[in-house]
mmCIF file of C-alpha atoms in Angstrom:
data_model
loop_
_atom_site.group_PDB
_atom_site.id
_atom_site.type_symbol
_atom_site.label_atom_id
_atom_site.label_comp_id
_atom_site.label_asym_id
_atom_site.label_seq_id
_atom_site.Cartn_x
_atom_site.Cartn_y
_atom_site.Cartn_z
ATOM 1 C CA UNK A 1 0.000 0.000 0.000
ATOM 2 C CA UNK A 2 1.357 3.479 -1.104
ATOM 3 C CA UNK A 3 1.577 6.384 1.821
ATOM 4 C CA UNK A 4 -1.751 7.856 -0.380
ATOM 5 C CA UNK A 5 -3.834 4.992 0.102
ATOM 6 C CA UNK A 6 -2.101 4.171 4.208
ATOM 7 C CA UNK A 7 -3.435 7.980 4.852
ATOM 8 C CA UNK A 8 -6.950 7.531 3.329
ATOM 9 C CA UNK A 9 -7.065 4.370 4.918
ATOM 10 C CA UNK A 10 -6.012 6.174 8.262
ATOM 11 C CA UNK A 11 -8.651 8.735 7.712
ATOM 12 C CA UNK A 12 -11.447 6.688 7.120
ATOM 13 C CA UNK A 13 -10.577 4.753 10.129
ATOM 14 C CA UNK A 14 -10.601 7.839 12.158
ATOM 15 C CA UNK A 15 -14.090 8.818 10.477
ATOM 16 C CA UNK A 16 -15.649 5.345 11.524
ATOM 17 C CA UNK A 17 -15.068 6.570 15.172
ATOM 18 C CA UNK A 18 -17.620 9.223 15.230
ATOM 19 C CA UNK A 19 -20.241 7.590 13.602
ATOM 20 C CA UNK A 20 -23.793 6.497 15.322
ATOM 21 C CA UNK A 21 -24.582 2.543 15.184
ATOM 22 C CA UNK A 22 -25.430 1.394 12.203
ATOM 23 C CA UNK A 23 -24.543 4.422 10.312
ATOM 24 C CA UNK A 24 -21.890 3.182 6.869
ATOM 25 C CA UNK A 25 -19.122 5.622 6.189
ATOM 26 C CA UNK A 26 -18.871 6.180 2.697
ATOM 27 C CA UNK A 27 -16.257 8.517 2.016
ATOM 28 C CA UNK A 28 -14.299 11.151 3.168
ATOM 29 C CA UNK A 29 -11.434 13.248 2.719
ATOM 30 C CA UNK A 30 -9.195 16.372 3.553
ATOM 31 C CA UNK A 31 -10.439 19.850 1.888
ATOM 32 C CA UNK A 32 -9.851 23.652 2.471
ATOM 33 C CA UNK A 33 -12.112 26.567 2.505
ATOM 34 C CA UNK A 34 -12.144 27.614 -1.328
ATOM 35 C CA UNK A 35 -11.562 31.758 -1.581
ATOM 36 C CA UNK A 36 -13.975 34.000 -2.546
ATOM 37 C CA UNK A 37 -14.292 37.529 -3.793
ATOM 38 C CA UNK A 38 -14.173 39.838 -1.678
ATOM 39 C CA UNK A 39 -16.012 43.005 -0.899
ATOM 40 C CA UNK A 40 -14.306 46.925 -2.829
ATOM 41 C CA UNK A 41 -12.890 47.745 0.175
ATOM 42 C CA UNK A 42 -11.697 44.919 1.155
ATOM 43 C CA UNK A 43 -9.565 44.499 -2.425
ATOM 44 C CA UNK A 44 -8.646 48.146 -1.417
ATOM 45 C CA UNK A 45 -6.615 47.501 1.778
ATOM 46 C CA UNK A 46 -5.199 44.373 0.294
ATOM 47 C CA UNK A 47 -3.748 46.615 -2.290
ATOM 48 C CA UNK A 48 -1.921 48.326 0.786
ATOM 49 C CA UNK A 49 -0.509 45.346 2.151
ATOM 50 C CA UNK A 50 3.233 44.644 0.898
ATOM 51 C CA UNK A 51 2.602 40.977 0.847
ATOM 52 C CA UNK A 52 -0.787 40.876 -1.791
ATOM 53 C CA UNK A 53 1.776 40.425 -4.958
ATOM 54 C CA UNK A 54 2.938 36.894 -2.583
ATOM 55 C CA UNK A 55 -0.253 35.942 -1.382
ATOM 56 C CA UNK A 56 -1.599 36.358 -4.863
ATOM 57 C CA UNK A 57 0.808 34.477 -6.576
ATOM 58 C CA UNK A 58 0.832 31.456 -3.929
ATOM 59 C CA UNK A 59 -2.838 31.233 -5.049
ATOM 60 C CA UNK A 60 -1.583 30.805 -8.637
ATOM 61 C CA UNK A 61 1.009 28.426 -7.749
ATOM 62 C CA UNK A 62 -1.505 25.891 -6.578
ATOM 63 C CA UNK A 63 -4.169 26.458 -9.296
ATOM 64 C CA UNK A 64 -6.434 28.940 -7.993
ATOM 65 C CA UNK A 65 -7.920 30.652 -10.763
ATOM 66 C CA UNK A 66 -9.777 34.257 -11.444
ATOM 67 C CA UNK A 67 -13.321 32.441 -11.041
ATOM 68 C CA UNK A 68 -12.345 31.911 -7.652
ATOM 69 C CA UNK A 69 -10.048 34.159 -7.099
ATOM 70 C CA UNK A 70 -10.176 38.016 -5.816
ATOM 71 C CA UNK A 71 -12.426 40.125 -7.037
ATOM 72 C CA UNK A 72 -14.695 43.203 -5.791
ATOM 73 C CA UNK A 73 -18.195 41.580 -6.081
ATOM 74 C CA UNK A 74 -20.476 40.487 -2.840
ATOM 75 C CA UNK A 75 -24.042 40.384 -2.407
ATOM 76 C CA UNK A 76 -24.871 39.780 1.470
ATOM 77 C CA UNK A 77 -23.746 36.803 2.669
ATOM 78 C CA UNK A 78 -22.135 35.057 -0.417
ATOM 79 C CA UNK A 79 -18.879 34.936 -1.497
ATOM 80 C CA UNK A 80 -19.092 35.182 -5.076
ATOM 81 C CA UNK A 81 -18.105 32.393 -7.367
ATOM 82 C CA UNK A 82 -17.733 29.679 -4.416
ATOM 83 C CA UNK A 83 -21.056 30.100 -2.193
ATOM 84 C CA UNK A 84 -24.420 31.105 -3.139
ATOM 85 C CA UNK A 85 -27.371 31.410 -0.950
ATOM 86 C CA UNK A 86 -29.244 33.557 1.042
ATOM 87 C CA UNK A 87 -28.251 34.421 4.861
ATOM 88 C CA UNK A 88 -29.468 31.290 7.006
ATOM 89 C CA UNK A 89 -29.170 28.665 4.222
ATOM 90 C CA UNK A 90 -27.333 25.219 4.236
ATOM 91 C CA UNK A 91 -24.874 26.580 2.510
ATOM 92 C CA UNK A 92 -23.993 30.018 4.107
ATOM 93 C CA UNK A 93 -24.395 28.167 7.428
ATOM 94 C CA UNK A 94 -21.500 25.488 6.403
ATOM 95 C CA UNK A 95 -18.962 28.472 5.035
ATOM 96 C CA UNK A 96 -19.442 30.422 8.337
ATOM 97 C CA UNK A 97 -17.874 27.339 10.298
ATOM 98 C CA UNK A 98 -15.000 26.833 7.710
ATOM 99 C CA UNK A 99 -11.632 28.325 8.767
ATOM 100 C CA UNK A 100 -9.608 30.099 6.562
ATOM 101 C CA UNK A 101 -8.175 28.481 3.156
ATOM 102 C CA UNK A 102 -4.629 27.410 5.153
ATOM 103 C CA UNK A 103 -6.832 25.182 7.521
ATOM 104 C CA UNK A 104 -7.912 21.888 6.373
ATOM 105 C CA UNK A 105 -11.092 19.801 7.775
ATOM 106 C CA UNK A 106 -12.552 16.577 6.682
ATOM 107 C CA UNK A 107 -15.288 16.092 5.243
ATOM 108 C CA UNK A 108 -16.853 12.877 5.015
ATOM 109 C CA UNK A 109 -20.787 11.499 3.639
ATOM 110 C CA UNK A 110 -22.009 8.520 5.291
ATOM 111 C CA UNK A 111 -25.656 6.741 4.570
ATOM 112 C CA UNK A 112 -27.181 9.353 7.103
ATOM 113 C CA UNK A 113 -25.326 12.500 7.003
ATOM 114 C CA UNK A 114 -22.618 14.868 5.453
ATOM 115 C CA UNK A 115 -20.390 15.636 8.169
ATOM 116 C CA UNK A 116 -17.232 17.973 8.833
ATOM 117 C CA UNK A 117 -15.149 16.790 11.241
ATOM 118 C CA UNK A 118 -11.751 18.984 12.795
ATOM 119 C CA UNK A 119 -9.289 17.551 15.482
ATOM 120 C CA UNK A 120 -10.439 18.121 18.846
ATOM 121 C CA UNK A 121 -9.528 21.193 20.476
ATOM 122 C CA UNK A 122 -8.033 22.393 16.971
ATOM 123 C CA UNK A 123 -9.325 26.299 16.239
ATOM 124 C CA UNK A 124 -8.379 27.882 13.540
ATOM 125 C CA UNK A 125 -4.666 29.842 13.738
ATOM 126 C CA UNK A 126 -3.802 33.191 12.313
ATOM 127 C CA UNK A 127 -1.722 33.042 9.377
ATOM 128 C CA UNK A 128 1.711 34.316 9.495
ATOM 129 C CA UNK A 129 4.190 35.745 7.606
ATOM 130 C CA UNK A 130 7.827 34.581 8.039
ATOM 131 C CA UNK A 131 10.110 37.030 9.089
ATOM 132 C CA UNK A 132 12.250 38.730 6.931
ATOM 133 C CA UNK A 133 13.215 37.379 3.649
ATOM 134 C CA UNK A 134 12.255 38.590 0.062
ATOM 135 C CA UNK A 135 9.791 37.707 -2.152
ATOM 136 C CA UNK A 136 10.630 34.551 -3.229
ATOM 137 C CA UNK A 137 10.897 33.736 0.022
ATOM 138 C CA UNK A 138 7.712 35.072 0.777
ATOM 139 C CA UNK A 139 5.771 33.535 -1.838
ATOM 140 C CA UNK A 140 7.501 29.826 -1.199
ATOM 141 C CA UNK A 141 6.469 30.188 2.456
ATOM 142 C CA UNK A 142 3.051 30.731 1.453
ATOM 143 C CA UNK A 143 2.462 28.304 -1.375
ATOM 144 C CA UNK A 144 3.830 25.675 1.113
ATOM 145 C CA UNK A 145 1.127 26.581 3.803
ATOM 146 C CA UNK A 146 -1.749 26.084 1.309
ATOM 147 C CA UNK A 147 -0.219 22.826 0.275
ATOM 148 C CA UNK A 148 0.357 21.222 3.889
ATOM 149 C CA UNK A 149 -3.303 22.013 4.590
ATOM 150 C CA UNK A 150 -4.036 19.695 1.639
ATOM 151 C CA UNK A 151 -2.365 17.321 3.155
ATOM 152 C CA UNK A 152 -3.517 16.052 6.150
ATOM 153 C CA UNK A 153 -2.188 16.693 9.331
ATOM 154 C CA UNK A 154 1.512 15.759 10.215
ATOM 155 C CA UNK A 155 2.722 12.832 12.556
ATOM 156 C CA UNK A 156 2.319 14.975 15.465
ATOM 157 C CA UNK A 157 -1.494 15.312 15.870
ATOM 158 C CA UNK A 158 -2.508 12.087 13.903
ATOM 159 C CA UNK A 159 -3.294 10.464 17.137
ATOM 160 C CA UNK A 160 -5.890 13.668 17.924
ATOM 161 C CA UNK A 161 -9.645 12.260 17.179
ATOM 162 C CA UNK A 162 -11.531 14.044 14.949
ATOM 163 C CA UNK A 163 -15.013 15.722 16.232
ATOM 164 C CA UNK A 164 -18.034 16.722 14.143
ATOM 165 C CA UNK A 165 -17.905 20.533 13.185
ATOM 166 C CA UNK A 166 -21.109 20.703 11.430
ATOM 167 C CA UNK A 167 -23.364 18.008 9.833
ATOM 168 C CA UNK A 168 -26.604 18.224 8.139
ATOM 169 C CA UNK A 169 -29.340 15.077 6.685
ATOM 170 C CA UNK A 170 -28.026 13.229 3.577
ATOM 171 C CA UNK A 171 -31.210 14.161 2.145
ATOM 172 C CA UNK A 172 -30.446 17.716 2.316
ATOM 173 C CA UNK A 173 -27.204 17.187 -0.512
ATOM 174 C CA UNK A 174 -29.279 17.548 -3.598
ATOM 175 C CA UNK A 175 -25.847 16.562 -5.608
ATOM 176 C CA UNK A 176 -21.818 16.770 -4.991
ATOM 177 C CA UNK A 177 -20.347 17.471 -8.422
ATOM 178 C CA UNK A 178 -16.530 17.318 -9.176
ATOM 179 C CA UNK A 179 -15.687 20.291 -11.549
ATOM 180 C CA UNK A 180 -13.604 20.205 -13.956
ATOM 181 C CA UNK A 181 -10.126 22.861 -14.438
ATOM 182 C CA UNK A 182 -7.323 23.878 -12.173
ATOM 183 C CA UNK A 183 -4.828 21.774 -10.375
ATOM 184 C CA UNK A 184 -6.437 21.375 -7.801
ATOM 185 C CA UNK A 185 -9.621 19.373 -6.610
ATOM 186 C CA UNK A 186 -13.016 21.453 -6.216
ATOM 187 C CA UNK A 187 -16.212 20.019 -5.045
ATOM 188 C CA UNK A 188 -19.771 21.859 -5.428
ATOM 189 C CA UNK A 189 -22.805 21.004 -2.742
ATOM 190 C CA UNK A 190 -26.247 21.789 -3.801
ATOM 191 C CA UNK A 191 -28.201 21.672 -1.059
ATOM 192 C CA UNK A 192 -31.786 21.254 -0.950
ATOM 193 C CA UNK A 193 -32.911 25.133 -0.671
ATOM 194 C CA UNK A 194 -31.075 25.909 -3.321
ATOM 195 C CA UNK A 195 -27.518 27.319 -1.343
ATOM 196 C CA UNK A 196 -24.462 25.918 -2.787
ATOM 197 C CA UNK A 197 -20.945 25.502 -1.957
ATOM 198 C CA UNK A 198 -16.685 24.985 -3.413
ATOM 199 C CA UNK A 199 -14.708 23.246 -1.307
ATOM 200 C CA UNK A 200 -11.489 22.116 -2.351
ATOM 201 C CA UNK A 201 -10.158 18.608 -1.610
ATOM 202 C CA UNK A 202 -6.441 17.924 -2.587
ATOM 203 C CA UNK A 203 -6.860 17.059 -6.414
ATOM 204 C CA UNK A 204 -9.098 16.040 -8.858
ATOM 205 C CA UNK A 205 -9.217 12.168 -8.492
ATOM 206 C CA UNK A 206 -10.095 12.621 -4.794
ATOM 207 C CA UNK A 207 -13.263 15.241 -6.012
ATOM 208 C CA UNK A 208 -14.072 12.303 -8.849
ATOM 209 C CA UNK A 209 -14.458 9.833 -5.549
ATOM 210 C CA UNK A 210 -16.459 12.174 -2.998
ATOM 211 C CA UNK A 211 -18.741 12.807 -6.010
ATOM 212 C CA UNK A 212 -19.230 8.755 -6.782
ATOM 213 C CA UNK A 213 -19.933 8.309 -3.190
ATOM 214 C CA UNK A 214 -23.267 10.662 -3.279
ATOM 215 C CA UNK A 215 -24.655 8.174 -5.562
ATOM 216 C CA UNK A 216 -23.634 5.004 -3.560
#
């Protein structure tokens, strides 16, 4: 067995803990909050800061394109081009528990639920800069933090169980489509009021698998 498969294996494992009796487990996987535009004035004070040419180019670097990139669109609670739905929705209500993009979370469907599950205790960190250096040192620092949260976490908190962050009826998951483009994975959920969501698992073949598993 390749690491790939021993860490899905692990995870899935982990997953199994959490469920109820009788409930089947039947997929599940690593993913990151997907970024959205953002508001004029937010694009504004980015422009200030002397790290938005990094930052912006990290996105780049690991496939993050202009549909879900920055912009200067919002309309009340959704973030353009990755969430849709009104305040109060399925949808709005799963992107206001997701950390930032750097933070990874499972999520996982079973024959009951869709579930996102976090290590216990784990809150999401502040992202920091490193200290000093130039831009290319800037932007490799960053590009590595979005990859590691794709990851999984590292030997050190492994052993940490997961808990359930938010979870909702399998009925409510109208579909889970794998789109297509980019280098990285990106998963849509259309919920059953309509509210919609990108989340971004670590490439494409793992999207292709959560999406088979809605169907299972």
């Amino acid at each position: 067995m390749d690491e790939q498969a021993a860490r899905r294996a692990e995870l899935l494992a982990q997953v199994g803990v959490v469920l109820a009796p009788g409930e089947a487990l039947r997929e599940a996987c690593w993913f990151t909050r997907v970024p959205g535009r953002r508001s004029a004035g937010e694009v504004f004070r980015a422009e200030l800061n002397p790290l938005r040419v990094a930052e912006g180019l990290a996105w780049d670097a690991v496939g993050v394109t202009a549909a879900t990139g920055p912009g200067v669109e919002w309309y009340q609670a959704a973030r353009n081009g990755v969430l849709g739905g009104p305040p109060g929705s399925v949808g709005v209500g799963l992107d206001e528990r997701l950390p930032e993009p750097t933070v990874a979370q499972v999520l996982a469907l079973t024959n009951r639920r869709v579930l996102v599950l976090r290590r216990q205790g784990a809150r999401p960190a502040p992202t920091q800069s490193p200290a000093g250096g130039g831009l290319r040192d800037r932007l490799a620092a960053a590009a590595n933090q979005v990859r590691a949260a794709w990851q999984g976490p590292g030997p050190v908190d492994r052993d940490v169980p997961l808990e359930v962050a938010w979870q909702v009826g399998l009925e409510s998951l109208v579909r889970l489509d794998a789109l297509p483009g980019g280098t990285i994975g990106r998963l849509a959920l259309l919920f059953a009021d309509g509210s919609w969501i990108v989340l971004g698992p670590p490439d494409a073949a793992t999207a292709l698998r959560m999406a088979s598993s809605r169907a299972g």
